[in-house]
Each structure stands twice: as C-alpha cells, then as structure tokens.
PDB file of C-alpha atoms and ligand atoms in Angstrom:
ATOM      1  CA  UNK A1227      -0.075  -0.084  -0.017  1.00  0.00           C
ATOM      2  CA  UNK A1228       1.331   3.460  -0.877  1.00  0.00           C
ATOM      3  CA  UNK A1229       2.549   5.379   2.056  1.00  0.00           C
ATOM      4  CA  UNK A1230       0.202   8.433   2.690  1.00  0.00           C
ATOM      5  CA  UNK A1231       3.043  10.630   3.997  1.00  0.00           C
ATOM      6  CA  UNK A1232       5.905   9.676   1.708  1.00  0.00           C
ATOM      7  CA  UNK A1233       5.375  12.901  -0.447  1.00  0.00           C
ATOM      8  CA  UNK A1234       5.746  15.021   2.798  1.00  0.00           C
ATOM      9  CA  UNK A1235       8.799  13.120   4.043  1.00  0.00           C
ATOM     10  CA  UNK A1236      10.615  13.523   0.676  1.00  0.00           C
ATOM     11  CA  UNK A1237       9.872  17.059   1.027  1.00  0.00           C
ATOM     12  CA  UNK A1238      11.174  17.324   4.540  1.00  0.00           C
ATOM     13  CA  UNK A1239      14.357  15.620   3.238  1.00  0.00           C
ATOM     14  CA  UNK A1240      14.679  18.051   0.421  1.00  0.00           C
ATOM     15  CA  UNK A1241      13.997  21.260   2.325  1.00  0.00           C
ATOM     16  CA  UNK A1242      16.304  20.085   5.242  1.00  0.00           C
ATOM     17  CA  UNK A1243      19.108  19.715   2.747  1.00  0.00           C
ATOM     18  CA  UNK A1244      18.508  23.119   1.226  1.00  0.00           C
ATOM     19  CA  UNK A1245      18.219  24.664   4.941  1.00  0.00           C
ATOM     20  CA  UNK A1246      21.616  22.897   5.653  1.00  0.00           C
ATOM     21  CA  UNK A1247      23.214  24.751   2.561  1.00  0.00           C
ATOM     22  CA  UNK A1248      21.856  28.125   3.837  1.00  0.00           C
ATOM     23  CA  UNK A1249      23.397  27.304   7.299  1.00  0.00           C
ATOM     24  CA  UNK A1250      26.795  26.391   5.888  1.00  0.00           C
ATOM     25  CA  UNK A1251      26.933  29.568   3.827  1.00  0.00           C
ATOM     26  CA  UNK A1252      26.016  31.677   6.714  1.00  0.00           C
ATOM     27  CA  UNK A1253      28.761  30.122   8.764  1.00  0.00           C
ATOM     28  CA  UNK A1254      31.224  32.047   6.240  1.00  0.00           C
ATOM     29  CA  UNK A1255      29.830  35.385   7.419  1.00  0.00           C
ATOM     30  CA  UNK A1256      29.577  37.431  10.542  1.00  0.00           C
ATOM     31  CA  UNK A1257      26.781  36.096  12.609  1.00  0.00           C
ATOM     32  CA  UNK A1258      24.537  38.641  14.308  1.00  0.00           C
ATOM     33  CA  UNK A1259      23.475  37.182  17.780  1.00  0.00           C
ATOM     34  CA  UNK A1260      20.377  38.144  19.514  1.00  0.00           C
ATOM     35  CA  UNK A1261      18.836  36.772  22.701  1.00  0.00           C
ATOM     36  CA  UNK A1262      15.441  35.331  23.646  1.00  0.00           C
ATOM     37  CA  UNK A1263      14.540  34.002  27.305  1.00  0.00           C
ATOM     38  CA  UNK A1264      17.988  34.794  28.670  1.00  0.00           C
ATOM     39  CA  UNK A1265      21.192  36.079  27.748  1.00  0.00           C
ATOM     40  CA  UNK A1266      22.423  32.526  26.962  1.00  0.00           C
ATOM     41  CA  UNK A1267      19.148  31.665  24.934  1.00  0.00           C
ATOM     42  CA  UNK A1268      20.750  32.632  21.509  1.00  0.00           C
ATOM     43  CA  UNK A1269      18.977  33.275  18.089  1.00  0.00           C
ATOM     44  CA  UNK A1270      20.267  34.604  14.853  1.00  0.00           C
ATOM     45  CA  UNK A1271      18.814  35.788  11.514  1.00  0.00           C
ATOM     46  CA  UNK A1272      19.797  32.483   9.873  1.00  0.00           C
ATOM     47  CA  UNK A1273      17.339  30.581  12.555  1.00  0.00           C
ATOM     48  CA  UNK A1274      14.715  32.706  11.415  1.00  0.00           C
ATOM     49  CA  UNK A1275      15.316  32.690   7.645  1.00  0.00           C
ATOM     50  CA  UNK A1276      15.671  29.055   7.699  1.00  0.00           C
ATOM     51  CA  UNK A1277      12.429  28.503   9.604  1.00  0.00           C
ATOM     52  CA  UNK A1278      10.526  30.627   7.101  1.00  0.00           C
ATOM     53  CA  UNK A1279      12.226  28.953   4.374  1.00  0.00           C
ATOM     54  CA  UNK A1280      10.954  25.590   5.629  1.00  0.00           C
ATOM     55  CA  UNK A1281       7.335  26.963   6.528  1.00  0.00           C
ATOM     56  CA  UNK A1282       7.025  28.777   3.213  1.00  0.00           C
ATOM     57  CA  UNK A1283       7.963  25.759   1.119  1.00  0.00           C
ATOM     58  CA  UNK A1284       5.726  23.364   3.032  1.00  0.00           C
ATOM     59  CA  UNK A1285       2.750  25.765   3.006  1.00  0.00           C
ATOM     60  CA  UNK A1286       2.892  26.002  -0.644  1.00  0.00           C
ATOM     61  CA  UNK A1287       3.038  22.295  -1.087  1.00  0.00           C
ATOM     62  CA  UNK A1288       0.689  21.356   1.742  1.00  0.00           C
ATOM     63  CA  UNK A1289      -1.551  24.460   2.306  1.00  0.00           C
ATOM     64  CA  UNK A1290      -3.657  22.671   4.975  1.00  0.00           C
ATOM     65  CA  UNK A1291      -0.961  21.545   7.358  1.00  0.00           C
ATOM     66  CA  UNK A1292      -0.144  23.143  10.645  1.00  0.00           C
ATOM     67  CA  UNK A1293       3.297  24.286  12.177  1.00  0.00           C
ATOM     68  CA  UNK A1294       5.104  24.382  15.540  1.00  0.00           C
ATOM     69  CA  UNK A1295       8.335  26.397  14.817  1.00  0.00           C
ATOM     70  CA  UNK A1296      10.923  27.324  17.272  1.00  0.00           C
ATOM     71  CA  UNK A1297      11.266  30.969  16.232  1.00  0.00           C
ATOM     72  CA  UNK A1298       7.471  31.431  15.266  1.00  0.00           C
ATOM     73  CA  UNK A1299       6.673  30.364  18.929  1.00  0.00           C
ATOM     74  CA  UNK A1300       9.416  32.771  19.949  1.00  0.00           C
ATOM     75  CA  UNK A1301       7.510  35.487  17.860  1.00  0.00           C
ATOM     76  CA  UNK A1302       4.347  34.819  19.744  1.00  0.00           C
ATOM     77  CA  UNK A1303       2.645  32.005  17.615  1.00  0.00           C
ATOM     78  CA  UNK A1304       0.815  29.155  19.927  1.00  0.00           C
ATOM     79  CA  UNK A1305       2.640  25.851  20.610  1.00  0.00           C
ATOM     80  CA  UNK A1306      -0.336  23.423  20.732  1.00  0.00           C
ATOM     81  CA  UNK A1307      -0.248  20.057  18.924  1.00  0.00           C
ATOM     82  CA  UNK A1308      -3.668  19.101  17.659  1.00  0.00           C
ATOM     83  CA  UNK A1309      -4.610  16.014  15.647  1.00  0.00           C
ATOM     84  CA  UNK A1310      -3.921  17.917  12.322  1.00  0.00           C
ATOM     85  CA  UNK A1311      -0.813  17.046  10.236  1.00  0.00           C
ATOM     86  CA  UNK A1312       1.723  19.338  12.040  1.00  0.00           C
ATOM     87  CA  UNK A1313       5.259  20.222  11.019  1.00  0.00           C
ATOM     88  CA  UNK A1314       7.409  20.517  14.172  1.00  0.00           C
ATOM     89  CA  UNK A1315      10.524  22.558  13.189  1.00  0.00           C
ATOM     90  CA  UNK A1316      13.673  23.514  14.765  1.00  0.00           C
ATOM     91  CA  UNK A1317      15.560  25.377  12.072  1.00  0.00           C
ATOM     92  CA  UNK A1318      18.902  25.369  13.830  1.00  0.00           C
ATOM     93  CA  UNK A1319      19.208  22.938  16.696  1.00  0.00           C
ATOM     94  CA  UNK A1320      22.567  23.876  18.228  1.00  0.00           C
ATOM     95  CA  UNK A1321      22.476  27.701  17.677  1.00  0.00           C
ATOM     96  CA  UNK A1322      24.973  28.119  20.274  1.00  0.00           C
ATOM     97  CA  UNK A1323      27.396  25.771  18.303  1.00  0.00           C
ATOM     98  CA  UNK A1324      26.435  27.584  15.229  1.00  0.00           C
ATOM     99  CA  UNK A1325      27.276  31.091  16.663  1.00  0.00           C
ATOM    100  CA  UNK A1326      30.803  29.744  17.721  1.00  0.00           C
ATOM    101  CA  UNK A1327      31.128  27.395  14.585  1.00  0.00           C
ATOM    102  CA  UNK A1328      31.444  24.267  16.995  1.00  0.00           C
ATOM    103  CA  UNK A1329      30.807  21.573  14.546  1.00  0.00           C
ATOM    104  CA  UNK A1330      27.377  19.945  15.448  1.00  0.00           C
ATOM    105  CA  UNK A1331      24.419  21.810  13.960  1.00  0.00           C
ATOM    106  CA  UNK A1332      21.290  20.193  12.910  1.00  0.00           C
ATOM    107  CA  UNK A1333      17.909  21.127  11.185  1.00  0.00           C
ATOM    108  CA  UNK A1334      15.189  18.973  12.746  1.00  0.00           C
ATOM    109  CA  UNK A1335      11.741  18.418  11.210  1.00  0.00           C
ATOM    110  CA  UNK A1336       9.246  16.264  12.925  1.00  0.00           C
ATOM    111  CA  UNK A1337       5.824  15.419  11.385  1.00  0.00           C
ATOM    112  CA  UNK A1338       2.899  14.584  13.557  1.00  0.00           C
ATOM    113  CA  UNK A1339      -0.471  13.320  12.795  1.00  0.00           C
ATOM    114  CA  UNK A1340      -3.025  12.596  15.595  1.00  0.00           C
ATOM    115  CA  UNK A1341      -0.363  13.600  18.006  1.00  0.00           C
ATOM    116  CA  UNK A1342       1.836  10.738  16.821  1.00  0.00           C
ATOM    117  CA  UNK A1343       5.030  11.415  15.134  1.00  0.00           C
ATOM    118  CA  UNK A1344       4.929   9.921  11.741  1.00  0.00           C
ATOM    119  CA  UNK A1345       8.451  10.819  10.244  1.00  0.00           C
ATOM    120  CA  UNK A1346      11.399  12.550  11.628  1.00  0.00           C
ATOM    121  CA  UNK A1347      14.163  14.215   9.604  1.00  0.00           C
ATOM    122  CA  UNK A1348      17.484  15.458  11.093  1.00  0.00           C
ATOM    123  CA  UNK A1349      20.174  17.028   8.995  1.00  0.00           C
ATOM    124  CA  UNK A1350      23.426  17.186  10.759  1.00  0.00           C
ATOM    125  CA  UNK A1351      24.456  19.739   8.183  1.00  0.00           C
ATOM    126  CA  UNK A1352      28.266  20.315   8.847  1.00  0.00           C
ATOM    127  CA  UNK A1353      28.821  16.597   8.782  1.00  0.00           C
ATOM    128  CA  UNK A1354      26.401  16.061   5.917  1.00  0.00           C
ATOM    129  CA  UNK A1355      24.461  13.267   7.638  1.00  0.00           C
ATOM    130  CA  UNK A1356      20.880  12.893   6.944  1.00  0.00           C
ATOM    131  CA  UNK A1357      19.036  11.010   9.654  1.00  0.00           C
ATOM    132  CA  UNK A1358      15.413   9.909   8.824  1.00  0.00           C
ATOM    133  CA  UNK A1359      12.932   7.843  10.390  1.00  0.00           C
ATOM    134  CA  UNK A1360       9.476   6.693   9.322  1.00  0.00           C
ATOM    135  CA  UNK A1361       6.961   5.143  11.868  1.00  0.00           C
ATOM    136  CA  UNK A1362       7.286   1.403  11.499  1.00  0.00           C
ATOM    137  CA  UNK A1363       9.811   1.326   8.874  1.00  0.00           C
ATOM    138  CA  UNK A1364      13.061   2.044  10.717  1.00  0.00           C
ATOM    139  CA  UNK A1365      15.686   4.670  11.052  1.00  0.00           C
ATOM    140  CA  UNK A1366      18.544   5.568   8.597  1.00  0.00           C
ATOM    141  CA  UNK A1367      21.692   7.776   8.259  1.00  0.00           C
ATOM    142  CA  UNK A1368      22.445   8.631   4.797  1.00  0.00           C
ATOM    143  CA  UNK A1369      20.169   5.542   3.704  1.00  0.00           C
ATOM    144  CA  UNK A1370      22.081   3.007   5.847  1.00  0.00           C
ATOM    145  CA  UNK A1371      19.971   1.390   8.781  1.00  0.00           C
ATOM    146  CA  UNK A1372      20.609   2.584  12.317  1.00  0.00           C
ATOM    147  CA  UNK A1373      20.540   0.305  15.363  1.00  0.00           C
ATOM    148  CA  UNK A1374      20.941   1.339  18.990  1.00  0.00           C
ATOM    149  CA  UNK A1375      23.847  -0.201  21.029  1.00  0.00           C
ATOM    150  CA  UNK A1376      23.232  -3.581  22.716  1.00  0.00           C
ATOM    151  CA  UNK A1377      25.161  -2.659  25.848  1.00  0.00           C
ATOM    152  CA  UNK A1378      22.993  -3.469  29.074  1.00  0.00           C
ATOM    153  CA  UNK A1379      25.528  -2.603  31.498  1.00  0.00           C
ATOM    154  CA  UNK A1380      25.367   1.213  32.464  1.00  0.00           C
ATOM    155  CA  UNK A1381      28.985   1.065  33.830  1.00  0.00           C
ATOM    156  CA  UNK A1382      30.184   0.394  30.301  1.00  0.00           C
ATOM    157  CA  UNK A1383      28.208   3.150  28.703  1.00  0.00           C
ATOM    158  CA  UNK A1384      28.563   6.786  27.311  1.00  0.00           C
ATOM    159  CA  UNK A1385      25.538   8.972  28.439  1.00  0.00           C
ATOM    160  CA  UNK A1386      24.778  12.224  26.608  1.00  0.00           C
ATOM    161  CA  UNK A1387      23.155  15.271  28.248  1.00  0.00           C
ATOM    162  CA  UNK A1388      23.053  19.044  27.990  1.00  0.00           C
ATOM    163  CA  UNK A1389      23.116  21.924  30.422  1.00  0.00           C
ATOM    164  CA  UNK A1390      20.522  23.772  28.515  1.00  0.00           C
ATOM    165  CA  UNK A1391      19.900  27.669  28.616  1.00  0.00           C
ATOM    166  CA  UNK A1392      18.404  28.030  32.026  1.00  0.00           C
ATOM    167  CA  UNK A1393      20.683  29.543  34.677  1.00  0.00           C
ATOM    168  CA  UNK A1394      18.029  29.559  37.300  1.00  0.00           C
ATOM    169  CA  UNK A1395      20.119  28.560  40.356  1.00  0.00           C
ATOM    170  CA  UNK A1396      17.492  25.757  41.384  1.00  0.00           C
ATOM    171  CA  UNK A1397      17.615  24.088  38.014  1.00  0.00           C
ATOM    172  CA  UNK A1398      21.391  24.365  37.590  1.00  0.00           C
ATOM    173  CA  UNK A1399      21.767  22.762  41.124  1.00  0.00           C
ATOM    174  CA  UNK A1400      19.444  19.987  39.960  1.00  0.00           C
ATOM    175  CA  UNK A1401      21.168  19.628  36.708  1.00  0.00           C
ATOM    176  CA  UNK A1402      24.398  19.215  38.482  1.00  0.00           C
ATOM    177  CA  UNK A1403      23.029  16.816  41.074  1.00  0.00           C
ATOM    178  CA  UNK A1404      22.005  14.537  38.330  1.00  0.00           C
ATOM    179  CA  UNK A1405      25.107  14.729  36.364  1.00  0.00           C
ATOM    180  CA  UNK A1406      27.009  13.934  39.438  1.00  0.00           C
ATOM    181  CA  UNK A1407      24.832  10.955  40.030  1.00  0.00           C
ATOM    182  CA  UNK A1408      25.210   9.726  36.596  1.00  0.00           C
ATOM    183  CA  UNK A1409      28.872  10.263  36.246  1.00  0.00           C
ATOM    184  CA  UNK A1410      29.547   8.466  39.627  1.00  0.00           C
ATOM    185  CA  UNK A1411      27.616   5.356  38.730  1.00  0.00           C
ATOM    186  CA  UNK A1412      30.286   5.196  37.390  1.00  0.00           C
ATOM    187  CA  UNK A1413      29.674   5.260  33.758  1.00  0.00           C
ATOM    188  CA  UNK A1414      32.554   5.381  31.008  1.00  0.00           C
ATOM    189  CA  UNK A1415      31.950   8.932  30.128  1.00  0.00           C
ATOM    190  CA  UNK A1416      29.353  11.854  29.745  1.00  0.00           C
ATOM    191  CA  UNK A1417      29.174  13.697  26.435  1.00  0.00           C
ATOM    192  CA  UNK A1418      27.159  16.415  24.755  1.00  0.00           C
ATOM    193  CA  UNK A1419      27.115  17.490  21.259  1.00  0.00           C
ATOM    194  CA  UNK A1420      25.178  20.726  21.981  1.00  0.00           C
ATOM    195  CA  UNK A1421      22.169  19.763  20.166  1.00  0.00           C
ATOM    196  CA  UNK A1422      19.521  17.560  21.404  1.00  0.00           C
ATOM    197  CA  UNK A1423      18.600  16.308  17.891  1.00  0.00           C
ATOM    198  CA  UNK A1424      22.403  15.008  17.265  1.00  0.00           C
ATOM    199  CA  UNK A1425      22.391  13.540  20.767  1.00  0.00           C
ATOM    200  CA  UNK A1426      19.511  11.463  20.060  1.00  0.00           C
ATOM    201  CA  UNK A1427      20.850  10.564  16.640  1.00  0.00           C
ATOM    202  CA  UNK A1428      24.029   9.319  18.610  1.00  0.00           C
ATOM    203  CA  UNK A1429      21.693   7.052  20.607  1.00  0.00           C
ATOM    204  CA  UNK A1430      20.117   5.841  17.390  1.00  0.00           C
ATOM    205  CA  UNK A1431      23.638   5.150  15.859  1.00  0.00           C
ATOM    206  CA  UNK A1432      24.830   3.312  19.051  1.00  0.00           C
ATOM    207  CA  UNK A1433      27.515   5.501  19.955  1.00  0.00           C
ATOM    208  CA  UNK A1434      25.995   6.658  23.316  1.00  0.00           C
ATOM    209  CA  UNK A1435      23.729   4.489  25.236  1.00  0.00           C
ATOM    210  CA  UNK A1436      21.328   7.174  26.416  1.00  0.00           C
ATOM    211  CA  UNK A1437      20.791  10.890  26.433  1.00  0.00           C
ATOM    212  CA  UNK A1438      18.619  12.801  28.937  1.00  0.00           C
ATOM    213  CA  UNK A1439      17.786  16.345  29.572  1.00  0.00           C
ATOM    214  CA  UNK A1440      15.360  18.658  31.242  1.00  0.00           C
ATOM    215  CA  UNK A1441      14.385  21.878  29.689  1.00  0.00           C
ATOM    216  CA  UNK A1442      14.263  20.880  25.953  1.00  0.00           C
ATOM    217  CA  UNK A1443      11.360  22.015  23.854  1.00  0.00           C
ATOM    218  CA  UNK A1444       9.132  19.857  21.565  1.00  0.00           C
ATOM    219  CA  UNK A1445      11.164  21.067  18.381  1.00  0.00           C
ATOM    220  CA  UNK A1446      14.350  19.785  19.862  1.00  0.00           C
ATOM    221  CA  UNK A1447      13.193  16.335  20.312  1.00  0.00           C
ATOM    222  CA  UNK A1448      10.131  15.544  18.023  1.00  0.00           C
ATOM    223  CA  UNK A1449      12.115  14.304  15.161  1.00  0.00           C
ATOM    224  CA  UNK A1450      14.745  12.451  17.222  1.00  0.00           C
ATOM    225  CA  UNK A1451      12.337  10.654  19.328  1.00  0.00           C
ATOM    226  CA  UNK A1452      11.031   8.663  16.251  1.00  0.00           C
ATOM    227  CA  UNK A1453      14.715   8.266  15.075  1.00  0.00           C
ATOM    228  CA  UNK A1454      15.478   6.645  18.617  1.00  0.00           C
ATOM    229  CA  UNK A1455      12.440   4.366  18.723  1.00  0.00           C
ATOM    230  CA  UNK A1456      12.852   3.230  15.171  1.00  0.00           C
ATOM    231  CA  UNK A1457      16.352   2.386  15.575  1.00  0.00           C
ATOM    232  CA  UNK A1458      15.190   0.009  18.575  1.00  0.00           C
ATOM    233  CA  UNK A1459      15.589   2.398  21.486  1.00  0.00           C
ATOM    234  CA  UNK A1460      13.221   3.602  24.173  1.00  0.00           C
ATOM    235  CA  UNK A1461      11.786   6.911  25.295  1.00  0.00           C
ATOM    236  CA  UNK A1462      10.709   7.631  28.940  1.00  0.00           C
ATOM    237  CA  UNK A1463       9.889  10.670  31.251  1.00  0.00           C
ATOM    238  CA  UNK A1464      12.547  11.432  33.756  1.00  0.00           C
ATOM    239  CA  UNK A1465      10.439  10.127  36.365  1.00  0.00           C
ATOM    240  CA  UNK A1466       9.817   6.940  34.429  1.00  0.00           C
ATOM    241  CA  UNK A1467       6.549   6.493  32.604  1.00  0.00           C
ATOM    242  CA  UNK A1468       5.638   7.550  29.212  1.00  0.00           C
ATOM    243  CA  UNK A1469       7.426  10.457  27.568  1.00  0.00           C
ATOM    244  CA  UNK A1470       5.363  13.571  27.024  1.00  0.00           C
ATOM    245  CA  UNK A1471       6.986  15.673  24.116  1.00  0.00           C
ATOM    246  CA  UNK A1472       5.418  18.874  25.497  1.00  0.00           C
ATOM    247  CA  UNK A1473       6.818  18.282  29.112  1.00  0.00           C
ATOM    248  CA  UNK A1474      10.383  19.680  28.198  1.00  0.00           C
ATOM    249  CA  UNK A1475      11.777  16.375  29.910  1.00  0.00           C
ATOM    250  CA  UNK A1476      13.207  13.392  28.052  1.00  0.00           C
ATOM    251  CA  UNK A1477      15.188  10.153  28.527  1.00  0.00           C
ATOM    252  CA  UNK A1478      16.153   8.583  25.355  1.00  0.00           C
ATOM    253  CA  UNK A1479      18.094   5.158  25.675  1.00  0.00           C
ATOM    254  CA  UNK A1480      19.130   1.901  23.858  1.00  0.00           C
ATOM    255  CA  UNK A1481      17.084  -0.243  26.378  1.00  0.00           C
ATOM    256  CA  UNK A1482      14.574  -0.135  29.130  1.00  0.00           C
ATOM    257  CA  UNK A1483      17.201  -1.158  31.525  1.00  0.00           C
ATOM    258  CA  UNK A1484      19.548   1.712  30.735  1.00  0.00           C
ATOM    259  CA  UNK A1485      16.529   4.350  30.604  1.00  0.00           C
ATOM    260  CA  UNK A1486      15.421   3.087  34.115  1.00  0.00           C
ATOM    261  CA  UNK A1487      18.758   3.112  35.500  1.00  0.00           C
ATOM    262  CA  UNK A1488      19.202   6.813  34.315  1.00  0.00           C
ATOM    263  CA  UNK A1489      15.810   7.617  35.942  1.00  0.00           C
ATOM    264  CA  UNK A1490      17.081   6.593  39.159  1.00  0.00           C
ATOM    265  CA  UNK A1491      19.746   9.204  39.027  1.00  0.00           C
ATOM    266  CA  UNK A1492      17.842  12.132  38.004  1.00  0.00           C
ATOM    267  CA  UNK A1493      16.824  15.063  40.461  1.00  0.00           C
ATOM    268  CA  UNK A1494      13.824  15.898  38.309  1.00  0.00           C
ATOM    269  CA  UNK A1495      11.942  19.223  38.062  1.00  0.00           C
ATOM    270  CA  UNK A1496       9.460  20.479  35.885  1.00  0.00           C
ATOM    271  CA  UNK A1497       9.845  23.560  33.578  1.00  0.00           C
ATOM    272  CA  UNK A1498       6.808  25.380  32.246  1.00  0.00           C
ATOM    273  CA  UNK A1499       5.373  23.103  29.636  1.00  0.00           C
ATOM    274  CA  UNK A1500       5.462  24.181  25.821  1.00  0.00           C
ATOM    275  CA  UNK A1501       1.767  23.829  25.605  1.00  0.00           C
ATOM    276  CA  UNK A1502       1.112  26.066  28.902  1.00  0.00           C
ATOM    277  CA  UNK A1503      -1.365  28.778  28.291  1.00  0.00           C
ATOM    278  CA  UNK A1504       0.532  32.306  28.070  1.00  0.00           C
ATOM    279  CA  UNK A1505       0.684  34.032  31.509  1.00  0.00           C
ATOM    280  CA  UNK A1506      -2.324  36.552  31.849  1.00  0.00           C
ATOM    281  CA  UNK A1507      -1.302  40.224  31.733  1.00  0.00           C
ATOM    282  CA  UNK A1508      -3.556  42.591  33.684  1.00  0.00           C
TER     283      UNK A1508
HETATM  284  O1  LIG B 813      19.928  25.482  19.620  1.00  0.00           O
HETATM  285  P1  LIG B 813      18.606  25.335  20.200  1.00  0.00           P
HETATM  286  O2  LIG B 813      17.563  25.030  18.932  1.00  0.00           O
HETATM  287  O3  LIG B 813      18.005  26.551  20.870  1.00  0.00           O
HETATM  288  O4  LIG B 813      18.260  24.088  20.977  1.00  0.00           O
HETATM  289  C1  LIG B 813      19.101  23.684  22.145  1.00  0.00           C
HETATM  290  C2  LIG B 813      18.561  24.158  23.423  1.00  0.00           C
HETATM  291  O5  LIG B 813      18.398  25.526  23.355  1.00  0.00           O
HETATM  292  C3  LIG B 813      19.382  23.775  24.628  1.00  0.00           C
HETATM  293  O6  LIG B 813      18.763  24.230  25.751  1.00  0.00           O
HETATM  294  C4  LIG B 813      19.597  22.386  24.671  1.00  0.00           C
HETATM  295  O7  LIG B 813      20.606  22.090  25.665  1.00  0.00           O
HETATM  296  C5  LIG B 813      20.115  21.847  23.275  1.00  0.00           C
HETATM  297  O8  LIG B 813      20.302  20.480  23.448  1.00  0.00           O
HETATM  298  C6  LIG B 813      19.215  22.189  22.133  1.00  0.00           C
HETATM  299  O9  LIG B 813      19.421  21.295  21.046  1.00  0.00           O
HETATM  300 MG1  LIG B 814      16.834  23.248  19.248  1.00  0.00          MG
HETATM  301 MG1  LIG B 815      16.796  25.981  17.413  1.00  0.00          MG
END
C-alpha cells in the first residue's frame, strides 16, 4: 500500500538539505547574535530565515498543514499540538554551536498526525549526515539502517546530556546533582554534542547508550524521538513512565534497563510546559 506521508517526508528531506546549505553559507559570514528568554538563549537571523524557508515551502505544497516552529513560537505563535498534520521545526538545533562554529548543527523536522510522530528528519549539516525515520519502517543515516547499542551494563556506557539555557540556580543545582549521580555510577563517560537532535541520533547510531535532558522543547526532540524508537531504542519521562513531548523532559536510551537506571539518578524538576497557556497580563 502506498505510504500516505511519503510525499511529505520526501519534501522534508529536500528542504532540510536546502536549509543545511543556507546554514553552511551563513557560517562564512559574521553572525549577528540576539537573545530570547535569557542572555544565553541565542538566536540569529539565520535561525529565522531557515524557519521561514521551511514553512513557506511546506505551505506552498501542503496548504492545509499546521506548524510548530521554534522561532514562530518565540514570535508569539501558539505551541499547541492538535490532531492535524503538523510540522514541528527546529530550524537550527545547536544555535550556540552555530554562533561559535562548534561543528554540530542540525535542522530538525518532525511530522505529527493525531499527535503521533509519523516521520522525523534531522540533517546534521556540517557532517552532511541525513538522519531519517518513518514510523514502523526503521531509522537511517544517509540511507544506512541505524541500530541502538546492545550494551546493557550502564557502567560500560557513554551517556549524553546538556546543560540547557536556564541559569535559574535551583534548576542548575538539580542539573549538576543529576550529572554527578550519573557520572559516579560510574559510567565510562558523559558527552554532549550541543544539540538535542544530534544527541538523539547518537543514541540511534549506537555510539552513546542514552541521552537525557530537562528543559528541551518539543521542536528539539520531535524528530529525534522517532529516530531513536525506530532504531530500537526507548523513550521515557525523567521520572519513568511515558514520555510527553510537551513536558520538556526526556530520556532516550538503547534499552529499558538503561533508561530506568538513568531515571533513578535524575533529580527531576518540571519547567513550564511548551503548551502552557501564556501568562495573563492585567
Ligand atoms: O539550539 P537550540 O535550537 O536552541 O536548541 C538547544 C536548546 O536551546 C538547549 O537548551 C539544549 O540544551 C540543546 O540540547 C538544544 O538542542
Ligand atoms: Mg533546538
Ligand atoms: Mg533552534
């Protein structure tokens, strides 16, 4: 039977590749840096330009589809996931890396229908690696199938995480407490690529056993969640139980055993949800 969403997925791959060219070209120029929620939450004109490039091209081809885009939400668009076909876009995942030319930068596009991710496309544009996943059909990097690692012993694992862009002292305290707990299991090492999407691709590729983070957004992890699960991995909330992509908390691991072990080490907290109603102004 023909795949209902194949056309949309092909378009996502093509537009992610085009967006990657724009990002690579922009790396040759001066990058004017602006800030959003805090002085370390960075955005550039390239983030905004790439998001518009993706949204305009999708609107032209699929005029009835909806969008959740990082920079559109920052500009005041709602962040609500409905049952409608919805493109969940992070135009540059790893903006801080992009600003500093640290070589992991991704374009991340998840596509959801009935609140279920149907496909995920992550283009790691400085490595020229195109990660794709279609629900029920596996995950791939440049066309080669991906498989999570089979290590069951967390003491022989590499774990990925990030510090995020909150500098709220209580959150920072908990992030460091969790990091200490994980590091001192002990694990072989802790790493972070500086992008949630590429960290999740690393889980899917088998070079790290798990990635966890509190503070990410739905656009950081929508595509990656399917890449991980289609490569045989598992997703979990940081307190165990089912992951909720709007909750800003995630554990993505090669196995339930490793995910549950990570959960035990996490000093959890709950940032404001992505779909929380905007605060009332008097
Ligand atoms: O670079 P962006 O799209 O802002 O995403 C990053 C996020 O801002 C950070 O908080 C996370 O730690 C990174 O993992 C995200 O990829
Ligand atoms: Mg991001
Ligand atoms: Mg981004």
